[in-house]
Amino acid sequence: MSEPPEERYEDSQLYRIRHSVAHVMAQAVLEFYPETKYTIGPPVENGFYYDFDLPRPVVLEDLERIEKRMRQIIAGNHAFIKKVVSAKEARQVFKDQPYKLELIDGLEKGGTDEYGNPLAEKPEISLYQSDTFTDLCRGPHVETTRLINPSAFKLTSIAGAYWRGDEHNKMLTRIYGTAWRTPEELKNYLKMVEEAKARDHRKLGKDLEIFIFEDEVGPGLPLWLPNGGILIDELERLAKEMEDKAGYSRVRTPHITKEDLFIRSGHLPYYAESMYPPMEIEGIKYYVKPMNCPMHHKIFASKSRSYRDMPIRLAEYGTCYRYEKSGELFGLMRVRSMQMNDAHIYCMEEQFEQEFMGVIDLYKKYFDLFGIEKYIMRLSLHGKAGLGKKYVDNERLWIKTEEMVRRAMLNGDVPFKEVQDEAAFYGPKIDVQIWSAIGREFTLATNQVDFAVPARFDLKYMNKEGVEEVPLCIHRAPLSTHERMVGFLLEHYAGAFPVWLSPEQVRVIPVTDPQNEYADGIVSQLREAGLRASSDVSAQRMNAKIRSAQLMKVPYMLVVGENEANANQVSLRVRDGSRQDNIPLLEFMTRARDRISTRSSQM
Ligand SMILES: [Zn+2]
Ligand SMILES: [Zn+2]
């Protein structure tokens, strides 16, 4: 189903509230610091900010004072009154406010709005006044401050920000706040923020010994620790199983190739900024690969193909390297080396819908498995003005492939929305947005339909009439990269992975030293049965051993004391708090193996 058009944020009541609270905040700040030069204060996702050029720094403690004054202003029930003015009148009002004067110049010239953002038409110049505060503003606002709930906003942080985002300009003070309709909404939001902090994959990745970054290795180049290695092995096993069933063939390709290949693919020179610089060997330039596609194209072209062979699905967990600015690196979410759940499907046009839906099916199976309930696919289309520049110059093919994707999504009942003018160079692009268990949004992977590059690589197959044709290519990566997927899963599960994914599935805990040998024997049996198990034979007391297993979020603990050892039994404590005393080891093993083989989310 195509999603009904949502209410634009700019048209929502929340937007008006946040915009209005930003004005109230600016008024309070101006009262405390009368020499302040104020700049812009737009609503943003979940809240608002305002950038000030302050005579002296504000600290977190000041925010409370400002909030308190804001509540008084709100209680005054002031109306927000709009007034359309000439540039001259506006300059008179803001004669002591240099930033506003700069913005008025922009408005007068046209081409930018009151925040300095590009604008197609020349805007009218308007002011909004409430109580003693007047802003250069296009609105919208709530009618009066009475419509702001004084218990539903909070100033959250202070940051530095350059005027107009340009590092050559002055550093301003940005005060962030959040505002909601009701105190409950505010409370839920703040709780979500707290929860998100506790689930931060960078923190969990360290605590659970999943990955590290090492200065001497380099930024954006993660080292996977043994626990991370297990997660990756499990994800690859999953992908291989699913792809085997779906008729993919696995290939392997080198990490570096000659420059020519990337010139042919069109990555060079346009994509050079995102690639590592070349290395020269025997007078030839080699690049580390930013993607696997060109090599897969070469594998497709390695023999002659007939319509009988189609489709050809080539899969590889390929390692790629991309240059990201150090300031843009972010944990596992933005890295410089990555392993991608990559595959390329070469198909005939009449096979496209079925192949495309096969990919969507894979996605749905993964979403099901990981309990991802909310997702949406964004279909990015070409823009007419960009043909021949941003986009391959073939409007007929664009319209045709876009319609093919649209029809496939509609027929497959996939929630999606269309975005104009954001496609890839060589075809429409599908971004998959998913939401984690606590509602945080992630962009997981991009699928692309490629109707141009196969021709550049001279790819062809013989059709039924004995005529050569160029295949379509679908680029897909449902499990994204290991880096992004593990980052997402850490936050989604808060580190408490289902049994099949857990790096350590069972920890055997002897109550006292005499049971150590019995515990080690159990570990051997569990490992023999394919379970990842270890025993804690440290000198710690039992409770401390249990606590350390809980900290590592181990799903099963088997406590063995003298009674258990004598009866050849175990006492099971499950991560979810349930327990089962004195059960035969075999009974536990049957349960655990069942959960693992079905990749169950049950404990
Ligand atoms: Zn405003
Ligand atoms: Zn590709």
XYZ file of C-alpha atoms and ligand atoms in Angstrom:
605
model
C 0.000 0.000 0.000
C 1.229 3.496 -0.661
C 1.140 5.459 2.579
C -1.476 8.230 2.757
C 0.313 11.582 2.705
C 1.185 12.353 6.316
C 0.509 15.774 7.785
C 3.640 17.778 7.163
C 5.497 18.591 10.359
C 5.407 22.273 9.351
C 1.616 22.145 9.425
C 1.280 20.377 12.765
C 0.272 21.804 16.126
C 3.537 20.481 17.612
C 5.507 22.570 15.153
C 3.558 25.681 16.178
C 4.071 24.923 19.844
C 7.820 24.394 19.444
C 8.239 27.474 17.308
C 6.338 29.501 19.897
C 8.331 28.138 22.841
C 11.508 29.115 20.960
C 10.274 32.715 20.886
C 9.424 32.604 24.593
C 12.909 31.252 25.313
C 14.504 34.033 23.267
C 12.497 36.610 25.231
C 13.679 35.140 28.551
C 17.311 35.009 27.369
C 17.120 38.638 26.228
C 15.790 39.665 29.622
C 18.716 37.997 31.391
C 21.317 39.135 28.847
C 20.006 42.389 27.321
C 23.054 42.872 25.066
C 22.374 39.558 23.327
C 22.334 39.499 19.544
C 19.837 36.883 18.446
C 19.885 34.975 15.204
C 17.510 32.144 14.331
C 15.441 29.641 16.300
C 13.611 27.060 14.242
C 11.676 23.983 15.395
C 13.591 20.754 14.816
C 12.729 17.091 15.279
C 11.386 16.643 18.836
C 11.985 20.257 19.796
C 13.611 23.525 18.868
C 16.739 25.584 19.322
C 17.748 29.207 19.232
C 21.226 30.535 18.390
C 22.437 33.516 20.391
C 25.491 35.711 20.311
C 25.753 36.211 24.077
C 27.774 38.751 26.052
C 28.861 35.999 28.471
C 28.572 32.204 28.485
C 25.498 30.393 29.786
C 25.903 27.207 31.793
C 23.468 24.367 32.415
C 22.386 25.888 35.773
C 21.210 29.003 33.930
C 18.741 26.907 31.956
C 16.598 26.388 35.049
C 16.432 30.115 35.622
C 15.487 30.654 31.997
C 12.846 27.915 32.150
C 11.312 29.467 35.251
C 11.037 32.851 33.571
C 9.573 31.169 30.470
C 6.769 29.723 32.598
C 5.953 33.196 33.879
C 5.863 34.571 30.344
C 3.606 31.709 29.218
C 1.243 32.375 32.157
C 0.855 35.952 30.875
C -1.343 34.648 28.031
C 0.274 36.740 25.310
C -0.979 36.602 21.751
C 1.404 36.007 18.825
C 0.635 38.829 16.434
C 1.791 38.833 12.828
C 2.662 42.001 10.959
C 3.762 42.215 7.328
C 6.350 44.951 6.873
C 8.643 46.478 4.268
C 12.369 45.774 4.361
C 12.884 49.336 5.527
C 10.500 48.956 8.460
C 12.100 45.631 9.364
C 15.552 47.250 9.378
C 14.252 49.931 11.732
C 12.897 47.301 14.175
C 16.163 45.311 14.155
C 18.580 48.237 13.848
C 20.696 46.893 16.742
C 20.553 43.280 15.602
C 23.244 42.669 12.936
C 22.286 39.034 12.287
C 18.682 39.991 11.646
C 19.823 42.770 9.312
C 21.785 40.197 7.339
C 18.693 37.989 7.132
C 16.553 40.932 6.027
C 19.009 41.565 3.175
C 18.501 37.950 2.117
C 14.717 38.250 2.301
C 14.743 41.455 0.313
C 16.953 40.002 -2.399
C 14.843 36.863 -2.426
C 16.241 33.387 -2.697
C 16.455 32.685 1.057
C 13.973 32.487 3.896
C 14.300 34.024 7.359
C 16.582 31.126 8.401
C 18.850 31.709 5.415
C 17.631 28.521 3.689
C 17.181 28.521 -0.094
C 13.717 29.529 -1.253
C 12.194 29.456 -4.712
C 9.968 32.562 -4.556
C 10.592 35.959 -3.063
C 8.973 35.955 0.386
C 7.008 38.660 2.129
C 8.730 40.030 5.218
C 6.787 39.504 8.412
C 7.269 39.957 12.125
C 5.722 38.066 15.002
C 5.321 39.837 18.273
C 4.403 38.373 21.639
C 4.729 40.246 24.919
C 7.997 42.223 24.681
C 9.631 40.032 22.052
C 9.574 40.585 18.303
C 11.104 38.226 15.789
C 11.648 38.252 12.077
C 9.414 35.325 11.331
C 7.073 33.725 8.864
C 5.311 31.647 11.541
C 3.282 29.677 12.142
C 2.717 30.077 15.841
C 0.015 29.147 18.320
C -2.514 31.939 18.813
C -1.498 32.722 22.359
C 0.937 31.433 24.969
C -2.084 29.940 26.740
C -1.855 27.109 24.191
C 1.609 26.172 25.467
C 1.531 23.724 28.348
C 4.016 25.147 30.875
C 4.810 21.637 32.159
C 5.411 20.126 28.733
C 8.679 21.753 27.710
C 12.271 21.521 28.863
C 15.557 23.131 27.901
C 17.860 20.226 27.294
C 21.352 21.303 26.281
C 23.790 24.004 25.248
C 26.085 23.685 22.247
C 28.292 25.798 20.057
C 27.205 26.499 16.483
C 28.737 28.664 13.793
C 26.596 31.398 12.314
C 25.131 29.945 9.122
C 26.979 26.685 9.831
C 30.180 28.175 8.444
C 33.336 27.625 10.475
C 34.733 30.958 9.275
C 31.910 32.742 11.063
C 31.492 33.513 14.723
C 30.725 30.671 17.127
C 27.286 31.207 18.660
C 25.591 29.630 21.656
C 22.816 27.247 20.757
C 20.249 26.367 23.396
C 18.211 23.273 22.656
C 14.806 22.503 24.096
C 12.037 20.012 23.656
C 8.323 20.789 23.790
C 5.200 18.659 23.631
C 1.461 18.964 23.912
C 1.184 17.343 27.328
C 3.438 16.592 30.312
C 2.923 12.870 29.574
C 4.302 13.290 26.070
C 7.298 15.121 27.493
C 7.843 12.426 30.099
C 7.687 9.661 27.488
C 10.093 11.487 25.258
C 12.628 12.063 28.042
C 12.320 8.422 29.037
C 12.984 7.374 25.452
C 16.089 9.562 25.377
C 17.352 7.971 28.609
C 16.642 4.498 27.269
C 18.397 5.328 24.019
C 21.473 6.417 26.002
C 21.545 3.111 27.870
C 21.176 1.283 24.554
C 23.839 3.271 22.726
C 25.657 0.688 20.623
C 29.014 2.298 21.372
C 28.533 1.793 25.090
C 27.078 -1.710 24.769
C 29.723 -2.683 22.242
C 32.372 -1.905 24.822
C 30.574 -3.418 27.848
C 29.736 -6.652 26.014
C 33.157 -6.847 24.342
C 31.824 -6.759 20.786
C 34.157 -4.302 19.048
C 36.759 -1.620 19.674
C 38.408 1.184 17.767
C 42.165 1.470 18.153
C 44.112 4.650 17.592
C 46.982 2.808 15.994
C 44.667 1.036 13.559
C 42.829 4.189 12.574
C 39.481 5.935 12.928
C 36.436 4.243 11.434
C 38.199 0.874 11.230
C 36.552 -1.390 13.818
C 38.289 -4.368 15.333
C 35.820 -7.141 16.053
C 36.479 -8.872 19.359
C 35.700 -12.602 19.723
C 32.098 -11.849 20.763
C 31.650 -9.618 17.730
C 33.189 -12.317 15.557
C 30.454 -14.693 16.713
C 27.682 -12.209 15.889
C 29.140 -11.805 12.422
C 29.458 -15.543 11.877
C 25.820 -16.004 12.876
C 24.624 -13.239 10.556
C 26.606 -14.685 7.664
C 25.250 -18.151 8.354
C 21.733 -16.723 8.318
C 22.343 -14.847 5.071
C 23.861 -17.875 3.374
C 20.982 -20.113 4.385
C 18.397 -17.665 3.118
C 20.282 -16.892 -0.077
C 20.928 -20.580 -0.818
C 17.199 -21.204 -0.599
C 16.497 -18.213 -2.831
C 18.829 -19.446 -5.578
C 21.866 -17.220 -5.138
C 25.407 -18.304 -6.077
C 28.289 -17.224 -3.888
C 31.368 -15.550 -5.324
C 34.489 -13.938 -3.883
C 36.406 -10.951 -5.134
C 39.642 -9.162 -4.162
C 39.832 -5.997 -2.059
C 41.763 -3.983 -4.647
C 41.475 -3.472 -8.392
C 42.940 -1.421 -11.170
C 41.741 2.103 -11.714
C 40.265 1.223 -15.112
C 37.500 -0.851 -13.592
C 36.196 2.087 -11.597
C 36.490 4.412 -14.560
C 34.369 1.981 -16.523
C 31.819 1.734 -13.705
C 31.577 5.509 -13.531
C 32.825 5.729 -9.936
C 35.900 7.598 -11.097
C 36.261 10.481 -11.249
C 32.860 11.411 -9.692
C 33.014 9.209 -6.608
C 36.763 9.718 -5.981
C 36.116 11.828 -2.874
C 34.543 8.847 -1.145
C 37.356 6.496 -2.103
C 40.765 5.983 -0.547
C 43.532 7.415 -2.722
C 45.154 4.986 -5.153
C 48.386 3.064 -4.719
C 50.710 2.597 -7.619
C 52.261 -0.753 -8.469
C 54.243 -1.448 -11.660
C 53.101 1.867 -13.048
C 49.415 1.038 -12.596
C 47.025 2.622 -10.143
C 45.042 0.370 -7.850
C 42.151 1.324 -5.591
C 40.691 -0.425 -2.569
C 37.110 -1.093 -3.554
C 34.284 1.124 -2.295
C 31.766 -1.419 -3.613
C 31.639 -4.867 -5.110
C 29.415 -4.272 -8.132
C 32.026 -3.874 -10.892
C 33.667 -7.179 -10.002
C 30.361 -8.989 -9.958
C 29.626 -7.503 -13.382
C 32.898 -9.012 -14.579
C 31.861 -12.396 -13.211
C 28.546 -12.147 -15.045
C 30.463 -11.331 -18.226
C 32.886 -14.236 -17.733
C 30.824 -16.509 -19.969
C 28.067 -16.194 -22.511
C 24.584 -16.180 -21.016
C 21.301 -17.175 -22.566
C 17.732 -16.369 -21.474
C 17.665 -19.927 -20.101
C 20.382 -19.010 -17.529
C 18.585 -15.906 -16.306
C 18.264 -14.648 -13.666
C 21.829 -14.849 -12.326
C 22.130 -13.971 -8.642
C 25.672 -13.370 -7.387
C 26.176 -12.941 -3.640
C 29.163 -12.054 -1.524
C 29.805 -10.686 1.958
C 32.167 -8.195 0.371
C 34.569 -5.992 2.303
C 34.554 -2.393 1.102
C 36.429 0.742 2.114
C 35.044 4.219 1.876
C 36.562 7.467 2.888
C 34.361 9.319 5.365
C 35.559 12.547 6.963
C 36.774 11.884 10.501
C 34.175 14.321 11.854
C 31.417 12.241 10.294
C 32.460 8.876 11.668
C 30.008 7.539 14.243
C 30.530 4.271 16.108
C 29.583 1.352 13.874
C 27.015 3.416 12.014
C 29.526 5.379 9.972
C 32.811 3.621 9.382
C 35.562 3.415 6.811
C 35.719 -0.355 6.400
C 32.600 -2.457 6.096
C 31.411 -5.869 5.112
C 28.290 -5.801 3.043
C 25.525 -8.366 2.637
C 25.859 -7.721 -1.057
C 24.357 -9.362 -4.107
C 23.583 -8.444 -7.676
C 20.680 -9.951 -9.540
C 20.928 -9.858 -13.323
C 17.533 -10.428 -14.884
C 15.407 -9.923 -17.948
C 12.811 -7.213 -17.876
C 9.927 -9.685 -17.634
C 11.591 -11.236 -14.578
C 12.033 -7.961 -12.801
C 8.908 -7.906 -10.662
C 9.378 -11.425 -9.390
C 13.058 -10.840 -8.599
C 12.364 -7.542 -6.947
C 9.634 -9.108 -4.810
C 12.001 -11.945 -3.933
C 14.301 -9.333 -2.417
C 11.417 -7.690 -0.559
C 10.448 -11.123 0.766
C 13.932 -11.564 2.168
C 13.603 -8.248 3.937
C 10.266 -9.263 5.407
C 11.683 -12.546 6.661
C 14.540 -10.746 8.372
C 12.195 -8.167 9.893
C 10.051 -10.998 11.215
C 13.029 -12.817 12.647
C 14.395 -9.731 14.422
C 10.996 -8.489 15.574
C 11.205 -5.291 13.529
C 7.585 -4.233 13.435
C 7.768 -0.821 11.863
C 9.482 -0.176 8.555
C 8.953 1.809 5.417
C 10.609 1.797 2.030
C 11.453 5.138 0.465
C 11.412 5.024 -3.294
C 13.679 7.748 -4.657
C 12.824 8.877 -8.185
C 14.738 10.949 -10.717
C 14.159 14.660 -11.281
C 13.608 15.851 -14.820
C 15.961 18.808 -14.448
C 18.838 16.490 -13.503
C 18.700 14.301 -16.614
C 22.105 14.174 -18.251
C 23.717 15.628 -15.114
C 22.780 13.895 -11.871
C 20.993 11.152 -13.741
C 21.565 8.978 -16.784
C 20.031 10.806 -19.733
C 17.243 8.439 -20.696
C 13.859 9.633 -19.506
C 11.951 6.758 -21.090
C 13.961 4.178 -19.134
C 13.629 6.160 -15.912
C 9.870 6.318 -16.180
C 9.657 2.661 -17.116
C 11.843 1.321 -14.282
C 10.216 3.606 -11.737
C 6.827 2.306 -12.758
C 8.107 -1.276 -12.512
C 9.278 -0.719 -8.934
C 6.100 1.116 -7.967
C 3.930 -1.683 -9.357
C 5.988 -4.346 -7.605
C 5.646 -2.558 -4.254
C 1.919 -2.031 -4.704
C 1.372 -5.665 -5.702
C 3.501 -6.845 -2.793
C 1.647 -4.696 -0.255
C 4.858 -3.041 0.921
C 4.490 0.252 2.806
C 6.404 2.857 0.835
C 6.594 6.530 0.024
C 7.961 8.255 -3.024
C 10.578 10.972 -2.967
C 11.304 13.103 -6.028
C 14.797 13.846 -7.264
C 16.825 11.629 -4.926
C 17.578 8.612 -7.098
C 21.018 7.133 -7.748
C 22.821 8.080 -10.952
C 21.837 4.942 -12.783
C 18.345 4.126 -11.540
C 15.685 4.415 -8.851
C 16.804 3.746 -5.303
C 14.967 2.165 -2.401
C 16.055 3.131 1.100
C 14.771 0.999 3.917
C 13.954 2.771 7.139
C 13.362 0.653 10.197
C 12.507 1.445 13.777
C 14.158 -0.272 16.737
C 12.266 -1.659 19.719
C 12.280 1.760 21.407
C 11.283 3.629 18.287
C 14.650 4.905 17.124
C 14.900 5.232 13.383
C 17.677 3.664 11.310
C 18.329 3.655 7.608
C 19.361 0.110 7.032
C 20.282 -0.429 3.460
C 19.769 0.761 -0.020
C 18.464 -1.287 -2.913
C 18.962 -0.041 -6.368
C 17.637 -0.784 -9.760
C 20.324 -0.289 -12.340
C 19.417 0.085 -16.002
C 22.565 1.886 -17.112
C 25.750 0.327 -15.766
C 25.204 -3.177 -17.257
C 25.478 -1.526 -20.680
C 28.733 0.229 -19.726
C 30.113 -3.197 -18.851
C 28.838 -4.656 -22.071
C 26.758 -7.205 -20.181
C 24.403 -9.177 -22.352
C 22.440 -12.351 -22.749
C 20.935 -14.037 -25.788
C 17.138 -13.697 -25.805
C 14.634 -16.225 -27.184
C 14.935 -14.752 -30.659
C 18.707 -15.139 -30.619
C 19.255 -11.407 -30.205
C 21.625 -9.924 -27.625
C 20.015 -7.886 -24.863
C 21.323 -5.972 -21.851
C 20.062 -7.324 -18.533
C 18.711 -5.213 -15.688
C 20.669 -5.345 -12.445
C 19.261 -5.187 -8.928
C 21.768 -4.228 -6.212
C 20.575 -5.380 -2.822
C 21.832 -5.734 0.772
C 18.947 -6.642 3.098
C 21.231 -7.285 6.076
C 23.074 -4.065 5.312
C 26.694 -4.112 6.441
C 27.844 -6.082 9.452
C 28.815 -2.807 11.062
C 25.424 -1.150 10.723
C 23.461 -4.324 11.402
C 25.339 -5.152 14.593
C 25.035 -1.513 15.668
C 21.301 -1.664 15.088
C 20.823 -5.057 16.753
C 22.787 -3.963 19.837
C 20.406 -1.044 20.306
C 17.315 -2.976 19.286
C 17.899 -5.782 21.798
C 19.696 -3.559 24.329
C 22.467 -6.172 24.110
C 20.191 -9.026 25.247
C 20.396 -11.044 22.034
C 18.153 -14.017 21.340
C 19.852 -17.312 22.195
C 20.976 -18.104 18.636
C 22.810 -14.777 18.331
C 24.217 -14.594 21.856
C 28.011 -14.792 21.801
C 27.905 -16.846 24.980
C 24.782 -18.971 25.258
C 25.361 -20.862 28.487
C 27.452 -20.148 31.542
C 27.929 -22.966 34.010
C 28.355 -21.751 37.574
C 29.732 -24.148 40.199
C 28.564 -23.206 43.707
C 31.867 -24.237 45.334
C 35.231 -25.466 44.091
C 34.489 -29.192 44.435
C 31.915 -28.811 41.621
C 34.409 -27.242 39.201
C 35.175 -30.534 37.563
C 31.474 -31.360 37.163
C 30.951 -27.885 35.630
C 33.781 -28.354 33.131
C 32.336 -31.728 32.155
C 29.005 -30.063 31.411
C 30.708 -27.411 29.290
C 32.346 -30.162 27.211
C 29.001 -31.848 26.641
C 27.341 -28.554 25.693
C 30.115 -27.675 23.254
C 29.898 -31.155 21.775
C 26.208 -30.429 21.178
C 27.076 -27.184 19.351
C 26.305 -24.729 22.157
C 28.572 -21.839 23.065
C 29.277 -22.446 26.739
C 31.863 -21.689 29.394
C 32.232 -22.272 33.109
C 33.041 -19.713 35.776
C 35.576 -21.450 38.025
C 36.860 -18.168 39.444
C 37.332 -17.688 43.178
C 34.242 -15.441 43.375
C 31.160 -16.346 45.374
C 28.186 -17.774 43.543
C 26.173 -14.536 43.655
C 29.031 -12.560 42.151
C 29.378 -15.174 39.408
C 25.674 -14.870 38.622
C 25.947 -11.101 38.541
C 28.839 -11.146 36.106
C 26.944 -13.522 33.790
C 23.948 -11.177 33.977
C 26.123 -8.192 33.085
C 27.217 -10.007 29.940
C 23.529 -10.797 29.238
C 24.161 -14.539 28.944
C 20.750 -16.145 28.250
C 21.220 -19.333 30.296
C 23.024 -19.911 33.585
C 23.395 -23.433 34.911
C 24.064 -23.432 38.639
C 25.595 -26.670 39.908
C 26.060 -27.426 43.600
C 26.707 -30.645 45.432
C 23.130 -31.919 45.001
C 23.114 -31.261 41.264
C 26.500 -32.938 40.854
C 25.407 -36.032 42.763
C 22.155 -36.368 40.796
C 23.756 -35.465 37.433
C 21.405 -32.495 37.132
C 21.545 -28.711 36.750
C 19.572 -25.742 38.066
C 18.633 -23.409 35.258
C 18.390 -19.638 35.636
C 17.178 -17.850 32.554
C 18.075 -14.242 31.692
C 14.381 -13.309 31.835
C 14.315 -14.168 35.552
C 12.587 -17.544 35.339
C 14.236 -20.617 36.836
C 13.930 -24.382 36.888
C 15.699 -26.319 39.608
C 17.164 -29.786 39.383
C 16.547 -30.765 35.785
C 18.503 -33.348 33.818
C 21.164 -31.763 31.600
C 19.635 -33.443 28.566
C 16.304 -31.711 29.147
C 18.024 -28.327 29.162
C 20.041 -29.170 26.058
C 16.938 -30.138 24.129
C 15.308 -26.832 25.006
C 18.363 -24.735 24.150
C 19.028 -26.510 20.885
C 15.439 -26.072 19.823
C 15.588 -22.305 20.472
C 18.833 -22.053 18.516
C 17.901 -24.177 15.516
C 14.639 -22.257 15.012
C 16.333 -18.897 15.773
C 13.524 -18.365 18.245
C 13.073 -15.185 20.226
C 11.753 -17.318 23.102
C 14.178 -18.052 25.912
Zn 8.825 32.467 14.769
Zn 26.078 -3.008 -6.296
